[in-house]
Coordinates of C-alpha atoms in Angstrom, one line a residue:
M1 CA -7.8 2.6 15.4
A2 CA -5.9 4.9 13.0
Y3 CA -3.1 2.9 11.4
L4 CA -2.0 5.3 8.6
E5 CA -1.4 8.5 10.7
S6 CA 2.3 7.6 11.3
L7 CA 3.0 8.0 7.5
A8 CA 2.1 11.7 7.5
P9 CA 5.5 12.9 8.8
F10 CA 7.2 11.1 5.9
G11 CA 5.5 13.4 3.4
V12 CA 3.3 10.6 2.0
K13 CA 0.8 12.2 -0.5
R14 CA -1.8 9.4 -0.2
A15 CA -2.1 6.2 1.7
V16 CA -4.7 3.5 2.0
L17 CA -5.5 0.4 3.9
T18 CA -7.9 -1.8 1.9
G19 CA -9.2 -5.4 1.8
L20 CA -8.7 -7.6 -1.2
D21 CA -12.2 -6.5 -2.3
G22 CA -10.7 -3.0 -3.0
L23 CA -12.9 -1.1 -0.5
V24 CA -11.2 1.6 1.6
I25 CA -10.8 0.8 5.3
E26 CA -8.7 3.8 6.1
A27 CA -7.2 6.6 4.0
L28 CA -4.7 9.4 4.5
G29 CA -3.9 12.4 2.4
R30 CA -5.5 14.3 -0.4
G31 CA -5.3 14.8 -4.1
N32 CA -4.9 12.2 -6.9
P33 CA -5.4 9.4 -7.0
P34 CA -8.6 9.4 -5.0
A35 CA -8.4 6.9 -2.1
E36 CA -11.1 4.7 -3.6
V37 CA -9.2 4.4 -6.9
L38 CA -5.9 3.7 -5.2
A39 CA -7.5 1.0 -3.0
A40 CA -9.4 -0.7 -5.9
E41 CA -6.3 -0.7 -8.2
L42 CA -3.9 -2.0 -5.5
A43 CA -6.3 -4.8 -4.6
S44 CA -6.8 -5.7 -8.3
L45 CA -3.0 -5.8 -8.8
V46 CA -2.5 -8.2 -5.9
R47 CA -5.3 -10.4 -7.1
H48 CA -3.9 -10.5 -10.7
M49 CA -0.3 -11.1 -9.5
T50 CA -1.2 -13.9 -7.2
P51 CA -1.1 -16.7 -9.9
L52 CA 2.4 -15.6 -10.9
A53 CA 3.5 -15.6 -7.3
E54 CA 2.0 -19.0 -6.8
A55 CA 3.8 -20.3 -9.9
L56 CA 7.0 -19.2 -8.2
S57 CA 6.0 -21.1 -5.0
G58 CA 5.2 -18.0 -3.1
E59 CA 2.7 -15.2 -2.5
V60 CA 2.6 -11.5 -3.3
R61 CA 4.1 -9.7 -0.3
R62 CA 5.1 -6.2 -1.6
F63 CA 5.6 -4.4 -4.8
T64 CA 6.4 -0.9 -6.2
L65 CA 5.0 1.0 -9.1
A66 CA 7.0 3.9 -10.4
T67 CA 5.9 6.7 -12.7
E68 CA 7.9 9.8 -13.8
N69 CA 7.0 11.7 -10.7
H70 CA 5.6 9.3 -8.1
E71 CA 6.1 5.9 -6.6
I72 CA 3.5 3.6 -5.0
L73 CA 4.8 1.3 -2.3
A74 CA 2.4 -1.6 -1.6
L75 CA 2.5 -4.3 1.1
R76 CA 0.1 -7.2 1.4
V77 CA -0.8 -8.3 4.9
G78 CA -3.0 -11.4 4.8
E79 CA -6.3 -10.2 3.4
Y80 CA -5.3 -6.6 3.5
V81 CA -3.2 -4.3 1.3
L82 CA -1.3 -1.2 2.5
G83 CA -0.3 1.4 -0.1
A84 CA 1.5 4.7 0.0
V85 CA 2.0 7.3 -2.8
I86 CA 5.2 9.3 -2.5
E87 CA 7.0 11.7 -4.8
R88 CA 10.1 10.4 -6.6
G89 CA 13.2 11.1 -4.7
M90 CA 11.7 10.8 -1.3
D91 CA 13.0 8.3 1.3
R92 CA 11.5 5.1 0.1
K93 CA 13.3 3.1 2.7
A94 CA 11.8 5.0 5.6
V95 CA 8.3 4.9 4.2
G96 CA 8.7 1.1 3.5
Q97 CA 9.9 0.5 7.1
E98 CA 6.9 2.4 8.4
L99 CA 4.5 0.4 6.2
T100 CA 6.1 -2.7 7.7
R101 CA 5.5 -1.4 11.2
I102 CA 1.9 -0.7 10.3
A103 CA 1.6 -4.2 8.8
L104 CA 2.5 -5.8 12.1
K105 CA -0.4 -3.9 13.7
V106 CA -2.8 -4.9 10.9
Q107 CA -1.9 -8.6 11.3
N108 CA -3.8 -8.5 14.6
L109 CA -7.1 -7.3 13.1

């Protein structure tokens, strides 16, 4: 099943669905960063932020990374991570809502 296709109309440059091992399950888009790099780095960030989240009596659920020109929206769903790269100034809220919709589907994997 293709989970990420619904992100294309929002102008997402790159999106990935990965496991916590950092291997790409599904990818959308082209260009930089390569899907394999994005998946590995997002999974690594989740793993490294987990001790801090646990110290706060919680778990990593979502985070955003911003650069001068792009933003990465990431959402953890159990043992999976969804991530989307967008250009700064795009509708983060709409992309975030779509990631949440996809997450509900992924929960049933």
